[in-house]
Structures are given as C-alpha cells and as structure tokens.
Amino acid sequence: MSLQKPRVRFAPSPTGQLHVGNARTALYNWLFARRFGGDFLLRIEDTDIERSEARYEAQLLDDLRWLGLDWDEGPEARSGDGPYGPYRQSERLGIYREHTDRLLAEGRAYRCFCSAEQLDREREEAIAAHLPHGYSGRCRNISLDESASRAAAGEPFAVRLKIGPDPIAFHDIVRGAVEFAADTVSDPILVRSSGMPVYNYVVTVDDALMKITHVIRGDDHLSNTPKQVAIYQAFGWPVPEFAHLSTILGPDKTRLSKRHGATSIGTFREMGVLPEALTNYLALLGWGAEGGTRETFTMPELAAEFTLERVTPSPAIFDFNKLHWLNRHYLKLAEPDRVLQLARPYFVAQHWLSDASMPEIDRWMLQLLALFVPAVDQLDQLPEKARFIFSVDPAAALANEENATVFANPSARTVLEAIAARIAALPSPITAEAFKAAMNEVKTATGVKGKDLFHPVRIAITGAHSGPEFDKLVPLVEAGHALALPTPILNVRQRVEGFLAELSTA
Ligand code: GLU
C-alpha cells in the first residue's frame, strides 16, 4: 500500500435500481476508505441520457444511506459536494472536451471519419475471413491540418485513441498481473460522432482528475481496463491500482438475476431485511476476515478488518438462507422500539393497526413482536405468522384436514364445552394463571389430557394446533381485545364460543 491517502469511488449509472452486485462494490469501496482513513467518492455516471433518470439517482442515494454508506465527496455529500466536482458526468462535458482537444493536439488521438456503414462492412468481412476485426487504423495517418479542415467543413467524426504495439499490462489486487494484447484494444473510440464521449474515456478522465488511487469495481469491467490504462498513459497520468470483484452467482451457479429472487436493495428493504444484516452478508460475499470462520460483523468491525488482499477472485454464490440467518441474528439484537417502527407498516397494510403510534397499542405490539419476530426470517413474514391474533375463521380452521382429525375424536368437543363453561365465569381479561387453572379443572373433570386436551383448545383460539404457549398467547389476545384497534380482536371466550357454534353447524 502506498503512503498516499487512498481515494476510492463508487460510480453508478442512474439507469435502474441498486442491485446486490453494485451494492457490494459500493460497500467494499466504503470499507476500504474507512479502513485506511481515505476518501469515498460518489460519482454519478449519467452520460447515457436516454436511460438515466433523476428518480433512479435519488433512489440510489437513498439506498446507499439506508445501507449506512456515507460519502465524503459527491452529490449531496455531508459537507457540500467536494473539491473535485461536479460529481455528475453530465455536468462535466466541458472538461472532457478540453481533454480531447489536448489529446488531438498532441497526436495521441485522431479524428476518424469512417462512416458506421463502412466500419460495419469491414468488420463483417474480417469476421468472415477469420481475421482480427479491430479497427483498421485507416484514419490514423490523416495529417493534423487535413483532419482539422475536414472537421471545420462539418464532416462528422469520432475521436480514437492511438494504441501502441505493446501489450497492455496492469496490476489487479484481486487477480494479480493482468495483460491484454494491443490488438484486443485496437484504437478505441473516445468520443462518438454524436459528440458524446464514451464510458471508458470519461471514467478515466474523472478517476484521474479526482485523484482516485484504487479502482474497485465489478469484473464485468475487467475487459475495459486495458483501454482505460492506455488512456492514462496517453495523458501521462499515473495508473491507479485496480481490484475487480468477482461475479455474484445464484444458487444454481448462473449469474444472479431476478429469477433467483430479490436482488435489488429496495426490495430487501421492503421485505424487512435489516441494513446491518445485508451489509454483513454482502461483506462476506467474496471476502473473509483473517484466519477465521467468523460470520457476524458490524459495520465498525468490518471497517476495522477489511482488506482487498482477502477478497477472493472466485465467483461468489448468493445464499438466501445465510442472509436470512444473519437477518434473524440482527433482529434478535435490534432495539424492540426500532423493530416496532420497522414492522408497523406490514400491520397497517393489513388494516390491523393504524398509522399513528399510540402508547398502549405500542406496548401491546412489543409483546406481540417478542412472540413472533423470533419466528421470521424477514419482517414482511410477520402478518402471516401473527394473523390468528387479529382474525380467526372457525369454518376455515375446521376445513383444515389436520384440525378435522382432532375434532373427529368426540372428546375434543367435550373439552371445548368444559373450557367454555369455565372461562365464561372468569373475570375479563383472563390472566395466564386463571386460564391455566381452568385447563387443570377441565383435565380433572373430563379425564382428557395431553394433546387431546390442548389441541382442541388451541385450534379454537388460534386456528392451529401448534403455536405460542398459552401463557403468552392468552394474555396477548385478552389485552388485544381491550384495545381500540381498526379491526377489533376477539377475546378467548369469544373465540371458544364462536368455534363451538361452528362445530354445531358443521
Ligand atoms: N458506471 C459504471 C457502472 O455502473 C461504473 C464502472 C466503474 O466503476 O468504472 O458499471
């Protein structure tokens, strides 16, 4: 590592959602900067005007902040944009133009007047003849004067970089020495005839002017790197270090895509995955701490341990189960109030809660969440797990095959009638102790015990024969009944009576 303070950047194109691949790139850049006291820049690569949209940029910034990644320079950085701005490429077109003029004047680049049709034809002929199909270099030797006067006369032209005969080599921290033959690069276009500079050109100009020391990005850009290295050399700029991160694959070892499930950060957020679970997971997707099998890392821990030397060149496989495992881990650690704030929208969407937080309802919800959060992988699974607290449907419960088997035994109805009679006499709300005593009395009076005793009662109260302990369940249902919820909750007595009524009609 050089003594220079590292400067790294994340350079997304605002053409869509932030996906796990790019999020990992952003995270590794951020961790590297934080680990070595460097700067993390955010640069918006919006030169593709047709596909770039302001709403995607806004969403990108929002997703990065949600992940806990802050940037030292870039649009909306903490202390103004920063000294190397502007940080949107669409606002830097004048800078690229000046640099193109410089390359042309120095003879490092040249105007290419070949038409698209001509180039296509040559390319097809070369492919047919099994010859290398890079650019022939036809316009390379047009004199500077002729080139300038043709341009002045309005003839359209692209600008190409002159590539020398030598192979282009660079060092990659993840992959080691990388070398490309010069003819794989063949005088690449820097500026199209439309006047629009291309990605490889602007990215290099920006990285150089922004004093980027380490380019950390996805390995889909590996084949672009020799062109970029040639551009640094043409300008006489120092070439940064590169680190190309391996591809992320789905469990079936094909490139991770929507087919495999959620891949955008926004979707994980909507599903109720905690940002600390996602960053922990993404960090491990291609990196591991020194000498350990440790799997859980907070952001400060990651920022203290991260090094590019421990990033693996082999493809990483996205394992949804592991992400869920981490999410359960962090849900357990999360402050209950925070979990409540994050969980509330899922209950509001079911019309079980209203938007406004009310102290009494919040206290009850904390009790409910303590019971159900340990049973979910992500918060959006809560409504399904807790549905029976908010609504029961005796007809549907009886239609369930397993439940029907329980009620095929005549003792089930006997038990229910006995518990109904006893709880009718109990003061509301029924406490856990009172309910337990009532169950014991039923056991003595009917002689039914074990699951023959418990399953019918549980089915009547919850619709299923397994679930939370009565000790927790009964007080929760009873307290819920007393609250002013958008959809009132039935208490234990109402549930048992409703179920018995359904049993009589069935
Ligand atoms: N805008 C490019 C991308 O999103 C940036 C690539 C780079 O980091 O150089 O893939």
XYZ file of C-alpha atoms in Angstrom, residues 35-325:
291
model
C -10.212 1.083 6.954
C -7.318 3.153 5.655
C -8.542 6.633 6.527
C -9.207 7.517 2.891
C -11.954 9.270 0.974
C -15.014 7.631 -0.517
C -16.476 9.463 -3.510
C -19.803 9.045 -5.185
C -19.855 9.880 -8.874
C -22.994 9.682 -10.954
C -22.309 8.267 -14.414
C -25.242 9.711 -16.281
C -23.855 10.205 -19.768
C -26.395 7.733 -21.125
C -29.059 10.417 -21.268
C -31.723 8.151 -22.698
C -31.597 5.715 -19.811
C -30.537 7.927 -16.909
C -33.294 9.271 -14.697
C -33.253 11.635 -11.738
C -35.556 9.343 -9.767
C -33.030 6.499 -10.044
C -30.284 8.792 -8.781
C -32.450 9.832 -5.827
C -33.226 6.200 -5.077
C -29.540 5.210 -5.332
C -28.562 7.861 -2.805
C -31.369 6.750 -0.553
C -30.396 3.073 -0.776
C -26.742 3.864 -0.046
C -27.716 5.891 3.008
C -30.025 3.124 4.162
C -27.114 0.685 3.936
C -25.135 3.050 6.154
C -22.695 4.175 3.449
C -21.856 7.861 3.581
C -19.647 9.642 1.061
C -17.019 12.307 1.545
C -17.455 13.817 -1.899
C -20.242 13.582 -4.410
C -23.715 14.944 -4.935
C -25.236 15.804 -1.573
C -22.133 14.830 0.375
C -22.110 15.699 4.071
C -20.170 18.933 3.711
C -21.131 20.169 0.256
C -20.231 18.375 -2.914
C -16.454 18.468 -2.593
C -13.367 19.955 -4.272
C -13.203 17.755 -7.384
C -16.725 18.344 -8.647
C -19.037 18.399 -10.344
C -19.729 14.767 -9.499
C -22.287 14.132 -12.221
C -20.713 13.287 -15.566
C -23.440 15.132 -17.449
C -22.099 18.299 -15.796
C -18.506 17.587 -16.847
C -18.841 17.550 -20.635
C -16.709 20.712 -20.998
C -13.894 19.019 -19.062
C -13.949 16.023 -21.420
C -13.922 18.324 -24.464
C -10.801 20.155 -23.231
C -9.051 16.867 -22.685
C -9.977 15.605 -26.116
C -8.528 18.758 -27.679
C -5.334 18.152 -25.761
C -5.011 14.552 -26.973
C -5.709 15.600 -30.569
C -3.179 18.422 -30.410
C -0.529 16.070 -29.005
C -1.239 13.457 -31.663
C -2.251 10.856 -29.066
C -5.723 10.686 -30.531
C -7.056 11.338 -34.018
C -10.295 12.099 -35.795
C -11.839 9.117 -37.530
C -14.103 10.000 -40.434
C -15.111 6.419 -41.269
C -18.866 6.013 -41.544
C -20.725 3.464 -39.480
C -21.656 1.520 -42.644
C -18.039 1.355 -43.755
C -16.921 0.086 -40.345
C -19.710 -2.487 -40.209
C -18.821 -3.794 -43.643
C -15.136 -4.130 -42.792
C -15.960 -5.845 -39.569
C -18.215 -8.391 -41.263
C -15.597 -9.092 -43.922
C -12.910 -9.607 -41.294
C -15.141 -11.953 -39.298
C -15.958 -13.920 -42.456
C -12.228 -14.209 -43.243
C -11.443 -15.198 -39.631
C -9.220 -12.144 -39.269
C -8.954 -9.899 -36.217
C -11.788 -7.439 -36.549
C -10.496 -4.411 -34.698
C -10.350 -1.037 -36.412
C -8.038 -0.982 -39.453
C -6.454 2.319 -38.449
C -7.368 3.933 -41.788
C -7.717 7.470 -40.365
C -4.619 7.266 -38.165
C -2.347 8.937 -40.657
C -4.533 11.792 -41.840
C -2.464 14.920 -41.202
C -3.483 17.212 -38.391
C -4.191 20.011 -40.891
C -6.380 17.912 -43.145
C -8.187 16.476 -40.151
C -8.858 19.952 -38.749
C -10.123 21.359 -42.030
C -12.429 18.384 -42.702
C -13.847 18.793 -39.203
C -14.240 22.536 -39.773
C -16.085 21.795 -43.009
C -18.647 19.891 -40.963
C -17.665 16.319 -41.805
C -18.760 14.056 -38.921
C -16.007 12.291 -36.997
C -15.347 10.172 -33.979
C -12.185 10.535 -31.889
C -9.966 7.486 -31.474
C -7.020 6.805 -29.223
C -3.752 5.699 -30.856
C -2.769 2.385 -29.307
C 0.887 1.382 -29.446
C 2.088 -2.120 -30.418
C 2.950 -3.294 -26.906
C 0.683 -5.420 -24.746
C -1.166 -3.508 -22.053
C -0.445 -4.746 -18.560
C -1.731 -3.679 -15.185
C -1.831 -4.944 -11.672
C -5.046 -6.141 -10.129
C -5.089 -6.604 -6.371
C -7.597 -9.455 -6.584
C -6.238 -11.164 -9.699
C -2.556 -10.296 -9.783
C -0.857 -9.398 -13.068
C -3.220 -8.938 -15.996
C -2.136 -8.442 -19.589
C -4.030 -7.781 -22.805
C -2.552 -7.880 -26.327
C -2.622 -4.460 -28.026
C -4.824 -5.706 -30.871
C -7.613 -6.624 -28.456
C -7.901 -2.915 -27.800
C -7.386 -1.521 -31.361
C -7.649 2.288 -31.328
C -10.785 2.576 -29.216
C -13.282 5.371 -29.761
C -13.127 8.079 -27.101
C -15.806 10.367 -28.488
C -18.609 9.260 -30.763
C -19.558 11.155 -33.916
C -22.552 12.451 -31.972
C -20.046 14.305 -29.795
C -20.804 12.114 -26.789
C -17.701 10.791 -25.010
C -17.742 7.064 -24.198
C -17.683 5.370 -20.806
C -14.036 4.248 -20.916
C -12.893 7.754 -21.688
C -14.920 9.749 -19.182
C -14.358 7.238 -16.397
C -10.595 7.545 -16.873
C -10.567 11.330 -17.099
C -12.692 11.511 -13.964
C -10.724 8.934 -11.998
C -7.513 10.765 -12.844
C -8.808 14.271 -12.128
C -10.494 13.104 -8.946
C -7.164 11.566 -7.861
C -8.593 8.079 -7.432
C -5.897 5.743 -6.132
C -7.801 2.432 -6.239
C -10.487 1.468 -8.736
C -12.627 -1.188 -7.062
C -15.442 -2.443 -9.277
C -17.160 -5.486 -10.748
C -15.182 -7.815 -13.014
C -17.594 -7.106 -15.857
C -15.292 -4.108 -16.358
C -12.065 -6.121 -16.498
C -12.000 -6.066 -20.311
C -12.471 -2.280 -20.266
C -9.444 -1.768 -18.083
C -6.724 -2.037 -20.816
C -8.448 0.748 -22.750
C -8.519 2.844 -19.612
C -4.867 2.088 -18.866
C -3.980 3.205 -22.413
C -5.850 6.466 -21.798
C -3.927 7.129 -18.563
C -0.718 6.505 -20.461
C -1.725 8.808 -23.316
C -2.219 11.635 -20.836
C 0.898 10.708 -18.873
C -1.170 10.173 -15.748
C -0.273 7.652 -13.024
C -2.263 4.443 -13.372
C -4.247 3.586 -10.214
C -4.435 0.187 -8.584
C -7.323 -1.964 -9.733
C -9.406 -4.518 -7.863
C -12.008 -6.349 -9.908
C -14.597 -8.131 -7.814
C -15.900 -11.484 -8.932
C -19.346 -12.060 -10.343
C -22.187 -12.928 -7.995
C -23.988 -16.131 -8.941
C -27.328 -17.537 -7.891
C -27.593 -20.879 -6.049
C -27.730 -22.630 -9.464
C -24.380 -21.060 -10.400
C -25.760 -18.837 -13.129
C -25.362 -15.080 -12.919
C -27.560 -13.738 -10.105
C -30.750 -12.270 -11.510
C -34.375 -11.643 -10.617
C -35.123 -15.278 -11.413
C -33.311 -16.215 -8.206
C -35.441 -13.927 -6.041
C -34.950 -10.438 -4.695
C -31.792 -8.744 -5.934
C -32.434 -5.030 -5.526
C -31.593 -3.296 -2.274
C -35.008 -1.609 -2.314
C -36.726 -4.999 -2.373
C -34.712 -6.347 0.537
C -35.596 -3.219 2.448
C -39.297 -3.654 1.659
C -39.139 -7.271 2.760
C -37.915 -6.231 6.170
C -34.258 -7.211 5.931
C -32.194 -5.041 8.273
C -29.419 -2.999 6.653
C -26.833 -4.383 9.088
C -27.767 -7.926 8.017
C -27.457 -7.040 4.364
C -24.112 -5.252 4.690
C -22.763 -8.107 6.811
C -23.925 -10.559 4.177
C -22.570 -8.538 1.236
C -19.231 -8.131 3.006
C -18.879 -11.911 3.226
C -19.789 -12.320 -0.425
C -16.223 -12.525 -1.632
C -14.299 -11.506 1.471
C -13.440 -13.221 4.758
C -11.643 -11.979 7.830
C -8.105 -13.071 8.597
C -7.831 -16.641 9.794
C -11.411 -17.042 10.896
C -14.703 -18.650 10.207
C -16.456 -15.779 11.907
C -19.653 -14.743 10.169
C -21.113 -11.821 12.068
C -19.570 -8.393 11.695
C -20.957 -4.974 12.470
C -20.009 -2.141 10.138
C -17.350 -0.782 12.524
C -15.892 -4.289 12.831
C -15.818 -4.659 9.062
C -14.259 -1.239 8.663
C -11.540 -2.286 11.108
C -10.717 -5.548 9.347
C -11.407 -5.141 5.651
C -8.544 -5.552 3.186
C -8.615 -6.067 -0.564
C -5.938 -8.743 -0.239
C -8.541 -11.014 1.335
C -11.045 -10.577 -1.491
C -11.370 -13.793 -3.458
C -11.210 -13.935 -7.258
C -13.632 -16.863 -7.466
C -17.307 -16.194 -8.082
C -19.472 -15.724 -5.012
C -22.742 -17.603 -4.645
C -25.635 -15.681 -3.217
C -27.116 -17.757 -0.420
C -30.541 -16.504 0.609
C -30.579 -18.845 3.621
C -27.445 -17.307 5.005
C -28.849 -13.818 4.559
C -31.964 -14.923 6.452
C -29.843 -16.411 9.188
